[in-house]
XYZ file of N, CA and C in Angstrom:
579
model
N 9.905 35.966 4.829
C 10.694 36.626 3.817
C 12.099 36.044 3.799
N 12.670 36.025 2.600
C 14.044 35.562 2.502
C 14.992 36.730 2.774
N 16.289 36.495 2.669
C 17.275 37.536 2.980
C 17.181 38.739 2.061
N 16.620 38.606 0.891
C 16.506 39.708 -0.061
C 15.133 40.355 -0.017
N 14.307 39.978 0.938
C 12.997 40.591 1.087
C 11.895 39.940 0.279
N 12.218 38.874 -0.438
C 11.187 38.189 -1.233
C 10.430 37.178 -0.401
N 9.308 36.766 -0.937
C 8.495 35.759 -0.261
C 9.202 34.406 -0.320
N 9.145 33.679 0.763
C 9.706 32.332 0.807
C 8.650 31.388 0.247
N 9.003 30.622 -0.801
C 7.996 29.729 -1.376
C 7.612 28.634 -0.385
N 6.338 28.267 -0.439
C 5.886 27.156 0.394
C 6.520 25.873 -0.119
N 6.696 24.941 0.803
C 7.254 23.653 0.406
C 6.284 22.966 -0.558
N 6.822 22.453 -1.638
C 5.985 21.812 -2.655
C 5.367 20.532 -2.099
N 4.127 20.305 -2.471
C 3.463 19.067 -2.103
C 3.692 18.042 -3.206
N 3.925 16.823 -2.796
C 4.052 15.721 -3.742
C 2.816 14.850 -3.586
N 2.068 14.707 -4.683
C 0.839 13.911 -4.691
C 1.184 12.482 -5.098
N 0.846 11.549 -4.235
C 1.096 10.122 -4.499
C -0.240 9.450 -4.815
N -0.252 8.684 -5.907
C -1.458 7.961 -6.324
C -1.138 6.477 -6.433
N -2.037 5.638 -5.897
C -1.825 4.198 -5.995
C -3.129 3.449 -5.755
N -3.198 2.237 -6.310
C -4.283 1.307 -6.020
C -3.830 0.427 -4.869
N -4.746 0.154 -3.930
C -4.371 -0.649 -2.771
C -5.544 -1.459 -2.247
N -5.181 -2.524 -1.558
C -6.126 -3.275 -0.739
C -6.076 -2.641 0.642
N -7.245 -2.306 1.193
C -7.313 -1.702 2.527
C -7.952 -2.699 3.476
N -7.307 -2.978 4.607
C -7.852 -3.984 5.524
C -9.064 -3.469 6.287
N -9.943 -4.388 6.651
C -11.021 -4.034 7.563
C -10.429 -3.962 8.974
N -11.251 -3.608 9.944
C -10.746 -3.395 11.305
C -10.166 -4.674 11.912
N -10.771 -5.826 11.627
C -10.271 -7.099 12.170
C -8.861 -7.375 11.647
N -8.666 -7.266 10.339
C -7.341 -7.500 9.763
C -6.348 -6.458 10.268
N -6.776 -5.204 10.355
C -5.881 -4.128 10.822
C -5.357 -4.435 12.221
N -6.240 -4.894 13.112
C -5.817 -5.229 14.475
C -4.839 -6.404 14.473
N -5.070 -7.379 13.602
C -4.145 -8.526 13.520
C -2.780 -8.079 13.002
N -2.761 -7.159 12.042
C -1.487 -6.646 11.535
C -0.752 -5.888 12.647
N -1.484 -5.121 13.441
C -0.871 -4.375 14.549
C -0.251 -5.329 15.564
N -0.922 -6.452 15.822
C -0.347 -7.449 16.751
C 0.927 -8.059 16.159
N 0.934 -8.291 14.850
C 2.139 -8.817 14.204
C 3.284 -7.807 14.321
N 2.977 -6.522 14.188
C 4.003 -5.485 14.346
C 4.552 -5.494 15.768
N 3.673 -5.681 16.747
C 4.125 -5.770 18.142
C 5.046 -6.967 18.337
N 4.709 -8.097 17.723
C 5.551 -9.291 17.800
C 6.921 -8.996 17.214
N 6.957 -8.329 16.073
C 8.227 -7.977 15.437
C 9.046 -7.078 16.343
N 8.425 -6.073 16.925
C 9.141 -5.148 17.832
C 9.679 -5.879 19.048
N 8.904 -6.839 19.545
C 9.303 -7.571 20.748
C 10.422 -8.576 20.464
N 10.302 -9.303 19.333
C 11.188 -10.435 19.087
C 12.451 -10.105 18.302
N 12.460 -8.981 17.602
C 13.650 -8.624 16.827
C 14.065 -7.205 17.203
N 15.282 -7.050 17.659
C 15.730 -5.724 18.113
C 15.997 -4.784 16.927
N 14.923 -4.280 16.354
C 15.038 -3.422 15.178
C 14.572 -2.023 15.538
N 15.416 -1.043 15.240
C 14.976 0.348 15.338
C 14.267 0.668 14.037
N 13.052 1.181 14.149
C 12.271 1.411 12.940
C 11.295 2.559 13.143
N 10.857 3.099 12.018
C 9.745 4.055 11.989
C 8.524 3.209 11.635
N 7.616 3.056 12.593
C 6.492 2.144 12.448
C 5.306 2.832 11.778
N 4.637 2.111 10.907
C 3.453 2.605 10.221
C 2.291 2.586 11.214
N 1.505 3.655 11.243
C 0.324 3.662 12.109
C -0.719 2.718 11.497
N -1.436 1.978 12.333
C -2.347 0.950 11.826
C -3.375 1.435 10.803
N -3.842 2.677 10.910
C -4.846 3.107 9.939
C -4.258 3.385 8.557
N -2.937 3.219 8.416
C -2.303 3.359 7.099
C -1.848 2.020 6.524
N -2.149 0.922 7.200
C -1.802 -0.384 6.646
C -2.558 -0.589 5.335
N -1.859 -1.132 4.372
C -2.472 -1.449 3.078
C -1.519 -2.374 2.318
N -2.021 -2.934 1.246
C -1.182 -3.700 0.316
C -1.317 -3.010 -1.042
N -0.227 -2.477 -1.549
C -0.259 -1.770 -2.824
C -0.424 -2.760 -3.972
N -1.373 -2.463 -4.841
C -1.547 -3.232 -6.073
C -0.745 -2.598 -7.202
N -0.942 -1.297 -7.399
C -0.203 -0.563 -8.438
C 0.129 0.828 -7.925
N 1.405 1.156 -7.942
C 1.869 2.503 -7.623
C 1.850 3.293 -8.925
N 1.108 4.389 -8.944
C 0.961 5.170 -10.169
C 1.925 6.350 -10.245
N 2.522 6.719 -9.124
C 3.545 7.747 -9.178
C 3.405 8.823 -8.129
N 4.484 9.596 -8.021
C 4.550 10.809 -7.210
C 4.584 11.980 -8.178
N 3.722 12.968 -7.949
C 3.566 14.071 -8.883
C 3.665 15.405 -8.145
N 4.442 16.359 -8.665
C 4.533 17.666 -8.018
C 3.259 18.494 -8.186
N 2.438 18.135 -9.166
C 1.157 18.807 -9.391
C 0.061 17.758 -9.455
N -1.149 18.164 -9.077
C -2.294 17.274 -9.146
C -2.491 16.819 -10.585
N -2.692 15.513 -10.805
C -2.842 14.962 -12.151
C -4.232 14.359 -12.316
N -5.186 15.199 -12.681
C -6.557 14.717 -12.883
C -6.613 13.695 -14.011
N -5.753 13.838 -15.024
C -5.749 12.876 -16.127
C -5.396 11.471 -15.643
N -4.445 11.373 -14.720
C -4.056 10.066 -14.178
C -5.177 9.521 -13.294
N -5.793 10.397 -12.497
C -6.915 9.985 -11.649
C -8.060 9.460 -12.515
N -8.402 10.194 -13.575
C -9.502 9.774 -14.458
C -9.198 8.428 -15.122
N -7.961 8.253 -15.590
C -7.579 6.981 -16.218
C -7.636 5.844 -15.202
N -7.187 6.115 -13.970
C -7.211 5.084 -12.929
C -8.646 4.705 -12.574
N -9.525 5.699 -12.469
C -10.930 5.402 -12.161
C -11.568 4.595 -13.295
N -11.249 4.948 -14.530
C -11.776 4.198 -15.674
C -11.290 2.746 -15.625
N -10.024 2.549 -15.247
C -9.477 1.193 -15.134
C -10.187 0.416 -14.025
N -10.395 1.049 -12.877
C -11.109 0.395 -11.785
C -12.526 0.030 -12.180
N -13.198 0.937 -12.906
C -14.561 0.647 -13.368
C -14.583 -0.534 -14.329
N -13.568 -0.621 -15.186
C -13.508 -1.718 -16.155
C -13.284 -3.061 -15.454
N -12.402 -3.073 -14.472
C -12.073 -4.319 -13.762
C -13.187 -4.693 -12.781
N -13.728 -3.714 -12.085
C -14.808 -3.971 -11.125
C -14.311 -4.593 -9.837
N -15.227 -4.818 -8.896
C -14.826 -5.356 -7.590
C -14.354 -6.804 -7.675
N -13.503 -7.163 -6.760
C -12.989 -8.532 -6.636
C -12.971 -8.910 -5.163
N -13.203 -10.189 -4.894
C -13.160 -10.706 -3.526
C -12.306 -11.961 -3.499
N -11.510 -12.094 -2.439
C -10.700 -13.296 -2.264
C -10.161 -13.310 -0.838
N -9.552 -14.412 -0.472
C -8.909 -14.526 0.838
C -7.404 -14.614 0.639
N -6.687 -13.944 1.537
C -5.226 -13.925 1.483
C -4.711 -14.241 2.875
N -3.855 -15.241 2.972
C -3.262 -15.612 4.259
C -1.838 -15.085 4.327
N -1.593 -14.242 5.323
C -0.249 -13.707 5.583
C 0.318 -14.516 6.739
N 1.501 -15.117 6.517
C 1.996 -16.052 7.526
C 3.463 -15.880 7.902
N 4.087 -14.800 7.413
C 5.450 -14.561 7.891
C 5.829 -13.089 7.796
N 6.797 -12.723 8.644
C 7.392 -11.394 8.660
C 8.711 -11.465 7.908
N 9.005 -10.425 7.164
C 10.245 -10.403 6.392
C 10.629 -8.952 6.151
N 11.607 -8.767 5.290
C 12.026 -7.421 4.923
C 12.546 -7.407 3.505
N 12.673 -6.209 2.976
C 13.280 -6.006 1.666
C 14.550 -5.200 1.880
N 15.501 -5.369 0.999
C 16.734 -4.580 1.071
C 16.445 -3.148 0.646
N 17.234 -2.218 1.147
C 17.072 -0.822 0.769
C 17.682 0.086 1.813
N 17.612 1.391 1.538
C 18.177 2.382 2.452
C 17.452 2.347 3.798
N 16.133 2.254 3.774
C 15.325 2.055 4.978
C 14.498 0.794 4.741
N 15.099 -0.375 4.990
C 14.432 -1.631 4.634
C 13.055 -1.758 5.275
N 12.024 -1.987 4.455
C 10.701 -2.165 5.029
C 10.584 -3.497 5.764
N 9.869 -3.470 6.871
C 9.496 -4.664 7.620
C 8.079 -4.987 7.180
N 7.874 -6.166 6.613
C 6.603 -6.450 5.960
C 5.993 -7.768 6.402
N 4.685 -7.860 6.212
C 3.941 -9.105 6.332
C 3.775 -9.666 4.930
N 4.007 -10.964 4.782
C 3.871 -11.611 3.473
C 3.095 -12.908 3.644
N 2.689 -13.439 2.521
C 2.038 -14.735 2.508
C 2.899 -15.729 1.752
N 2.934 -16.968 2.204
C 3.706 -18.005 1.510
C 3.180 -18.225 0.100
N 1.894 -17.974 -0.086
C 1.279 -18.139 -1.402
C 0.493 -16.884 -1.753
N 0.556 -16.515 -3.027
C -0.262 -15.412 -3.529
C -1.532 -16.014 -4.114
N -2.694 -15.584 -3.621
C -3.934 -16.138 -4.175
C -4.027 -15.853 -5.676
N -4.456 -16.832 -6.466
C -4.589 -16.599 -7.907
C -5.510 -15.425 -8.222
N -6.526 -15.203 -7.386
C -7.446 -14.087 -7.598
C -6.743 -12.742 -7.422
N -5.784 -12.687 -6.500
C -5.018 -11.455 -6.297
C -4.107 -11.205 -7.492
N -3.446 -12.249 -7.957
C -2.574 -12.116 -9.123
C -3.399 -11.677 -10.345
N -4.596 -12.241 -10.493
C -5.470 -11.865 -11.614
C -5.913 -10.412 -11.494
N -6.229 -9.954 -10.280
C -6.611 -8.556 -10.083
C -5.464 -7.637 -10.486
N -4.259 -7.955 -10.037
C -3.088 -7.143 -10.386
C -2.910 -7.089 -11.906
N -2.989 -8.236 -12.552
C -2.808 -8.312 -14.006
C -3.916 -7.569 -14.752
N -5.183 -7.797 -14.356
C -6.312 -7.164 -15.029
C -6.298 -5.648 -14.836
N -5.951 -5.203 -13.638
C -5.879 -3.767 -13.372
C -4.746 -3.133 -14.169
N -3.633 -3.818 -14.261
C -2.504 -3.319 -15.060
C -2.920 -3.148 -16.518
N -3.576 -4.157 -17.073
C -4.017 -4.090 -18.466
C -5.026 -2.961 -18.663
N -5.966 -2.816 -17.728
C -6.975 -1.762 -17.827
C -6.335 -0.373 -17.720
N -5.312 -0.227 -16.890
C -4.600 1.052 -16.790
C -3.914 1.387 -18.109
N -3.307 0.402 -18.734
C -2.652 0.619 -20.028
C -3.688 1.052 -21.065
N -4.816 0.354 -21.125
C -5.862 0.679 -22.094
C -6.508 2.038 -21.823
N -6.497 2.470 -20.552
C -7.082 3.763 -20.191
C -6.104 4.921 -20.408
N -4.898 4.610 -20.895
C -3.934 5.668 -21.181
C -2.959 5.966 -20.063
N -2.937 5.139 -19.036
C -2.018 5.359 -17.915
C -0.872 4.357 -17.924
N -0.577 3.774 -19.084
C 0.466 2.757 -19.170
C 1.832 3.235 -18.747
N 2.131 4.522 -18.998
C 3.451 5.020 -18.596
C 3.538 5.282 -17.091
N 2.443 5.071 -16.361
C 2.456 5.216 -14.907
C 2.385 3.867 -14.196
N 2.474 2.797 -14.964
C 2.402 1.447 -14.398
C 3.784 0.820 -14.494
N 4.267 0.302 -13.384
C 5.573 -0.337 -13.374
C 5.604 -1.592 -14.224
N 6.787 -1.934 -14.673
C 6.948 -3.127 -15.498
C 7.378 -4.338 -14.675
N 7.681 -4.104 -13.399
C 8.189 -5.184 -12.560
C 7.132 -6.198 -12.197
N 7.546 -7.148 -11.405
C 6.629 -8.183 -10.948
C 5.890 -7.698 -9.705
N 4.928 -8.462 -9.287
C 4.075 -8.144 -8.161
C 4.527 -8.938 -6.946
N 4.884 -8.263 -5.868
C 5.288 -8.899 -4.623
C 4.359 -8.400 -3.521
N 3.212 -9.049 -3.332
C 2.239 -8.534 -2.364
C 2.764 -8.582 -0.934
N 2.511 -7.484 -0.217
C 2.961 -7.369 1.169
C 2.227 -6.221 1.849
N 2.275 -6.223 3.171
C 1.770 -5.124 3.990
C 2.961 -4.604 4.777
N 3.294 -3.334 4.597
C 4.432 -2.747 5.304
C 4.017 -2.352 6.723
N 4.788 -2.825 7.699
C 4.538 -2.515 9.110
C 5.442 -1.401 9.608
N 6.609 -1.246 8.977
C 7.545 -0.216 9.410
C 8.737 -0.152 8.477
N 9.571 0.860 8.694
C 10.795 1.061 7.911
C 11.959 1.088 8.888
N 12.842 0.109 8.771
C 13.932 -0.002 9.740
C 15.049 0.968 9.398
N 15.895 1.176 10.363
C 17.046 2.053 10.194
C 18.267 1.209 9.820
N 18.193 0.588 8.621
C 19.337 -0.125 8.082
C 19.375 -1.618 8.298
N 18.523 -2.161 9.135
C 18.556 -3.592 9.431
C 17.370 -4.292 8.780
N 17.660 -5.308 7.983
C 16.589 -6.103 7.393
C 16.172 -7.146 8.423
N 14.875 -7.210 8.754
C 14.464 -8.190 9.767
C 14.641 -9.612 9.265
N 14.904 -10.512 10.214
C 14.967 -11.924 9.884
C 13.570 -12.407 9.495
N 13.526 -13.398 8.628
C 12.244 -14.000 8.280
C 11.742 -14.764 9.500
N 10.496 -14.526 9.863
C 9.916 -15.173 11.033
C 8.486 -15.603 10.715
N 8.196 -16.863 10.963
C 6.832 -17.351 10.785
C 5.963 -16.748 11.881
N 4.733 -16.462 11.556
C 3.776 -15.971 12.540
C 2.512 -16.829 12.443
N 1.665 -16.691 13.436
C 0.371 -17.356 13.330
C -0.348 -16.757 12.130
N -0.816 -17.597 11.209
C -1.406 -17.070 9.975
C -2.559 -16.092 10.223
N -2.546 -15.030 9.451
C -3.607 -14.026 9.484
C -4.407 -14.177 8.203
N -5.679 -14.520 8.328
C -6.548 -14.634 7.165
C -7.193 -13.274 6.926
N -6.958 -12.709 5.746
C -7.535 -11.421 5.364
C -8.563 -11.688 4.278
N -9.811 -11.410 4.587
C -10.892 -11.527 3.597
C -10.967 -10.208 2.841
N -10.358 -10.173 1.687
C -10.306 -8.961 0.868
C -11.648 -8.840 0.146
N -12.295 -7.693 0.321
C -13.617 -7.470 -0.257
C -13.596 -6.442 -1.387
N -12.439 -5.867 -1.677
C -12.356 -4.858 -2.727
C -11.025 -4.147 -2.683
N -10.917 -3.087 -3.455
C -9.688 -2.306 -3.530
C -10.055 -0.848 -3.735
N -9.069 0.028 -3.619
C -9.329 1.468 -3.679
C -8.216 2.191 -4.422
N -8.570 3.342 -4.969
C -7.605 4.285 -5.524
C -7.327 5.299 -4.429
N -6.061 5.441 -4.073
C -5.664 6.253 -2.926
C -4.831 7.449 -3.379
N -5.067 8.586 -2.720
C -4.252 9.787 -2.897
C -3.677 10.136 -1.537
N -2.393 10.405 -1.502
C -1.792 10.913 -0.272
C -0.817 12.013 -0.638
N -0.560 12.872 0.305
C 0.475 13.884 0.171
C 1.685 13.323 0.905
N 2.807 13.213 0.216
C 4.012 12.649 0.818
C 4.358 13.452 2.077
N 4.555 12.722 3.178
C 4.907 13.351 4.447
C 3.716 13.646 5.340
N 2.498 13.536 4.804
C 1.310 13.762 5.624
C 0.734 12.424 6.057
N -0.030 12.442 7.123
C -0.500 11.210 7.753
C -1.678 10.562 7.034
N -2.609 11.349 6.517
C -3.871 10.789 6.041
C -3.849 10.408 4.565
N -4.661 9.412 4.258
C -4.938 8.989 2.890
C -6.309 9.540 2.501
N -6.503 9.744 1.237
C -7.820 10.112 0.725
C -8.222 9.069 -0.306
N -9.368 8.443 -0.104
C -9.860 7.440 -1.043
C -10.574 8.171 -2.173
N -10.078 7.991 -3.405
C -10.658 8.642 -4.574
C -11.680 7.764 -5.280
N -11.614 6.472 -5.048
C -12.552 5.535 -5.660
C -12.443 4.199 -4.972
N -13.564 3.491 -4.870
C -13.584 2.155 -4.254
C -14.335 1.197 -5.155
N -13.837 -0.007 -5.239
C -14.483 -1.077 -5.989
C -14.664 -2.238 -5.045
N -15.888 -2.450 -4.569
C -16.167 -3.411 -3.524
C -16.055 -2.710 -2.177
N -16.170 -3.461 -1.127
C -16.038 -2.922 0.232
C -14.577 -3.039 0.644
N -13.942 -1.904 0.911
C -12.510 -1.931 1.210
C -12.189 -1.949 2.700
N -13.177 -1.805 3.533
C -12.882 -1.728 4.966
C -12.483 -0.342 5.383
N -12.483 0.599 4.415
C -12.101 1.986 4.701
C -13.163 2.633 5.579
N -12.702 3.345 6.617
C -13.666 4.034 7.492
C -13.425 5.511 7.505
């Protein structure tokens, strides 16, 4: 109860929806080793991502205070239209992005053309499915976030290349601040367990 005797409202949940590449167990373990290398070699204080949450975002569809079945339906229709895709992606360096809590990320020197095509085709399918206002207009910078630093952008560091055999992608739902992801749809084998 609040000071006036009324019920205290529960904290609002924020529903996050996005398309992502999910690593299989082999890639996940390699990403975890890269995170250990970063922690060892660069004195960065950070909030580290737990390995079962590693992913590469294809399209962020938004944060919503209420469940948006219309956005989910449009996203599933877009995934069905595009269908599964397979390709290989080599991640070969650690880097960071600027920001309030700069992410520490794994990147690849080259973006596979198949990945760029998936991003483009999925974007177009989302627009045609009526979710165009939930698709960003920016460019695609593929990466896997390993952690969020406390103000320090990590130096760029080459690592032993990690070959990720991407077998598909997924539509993901998460509640902001909670640990688990929920897979709402999969196209191909995503490595999700």
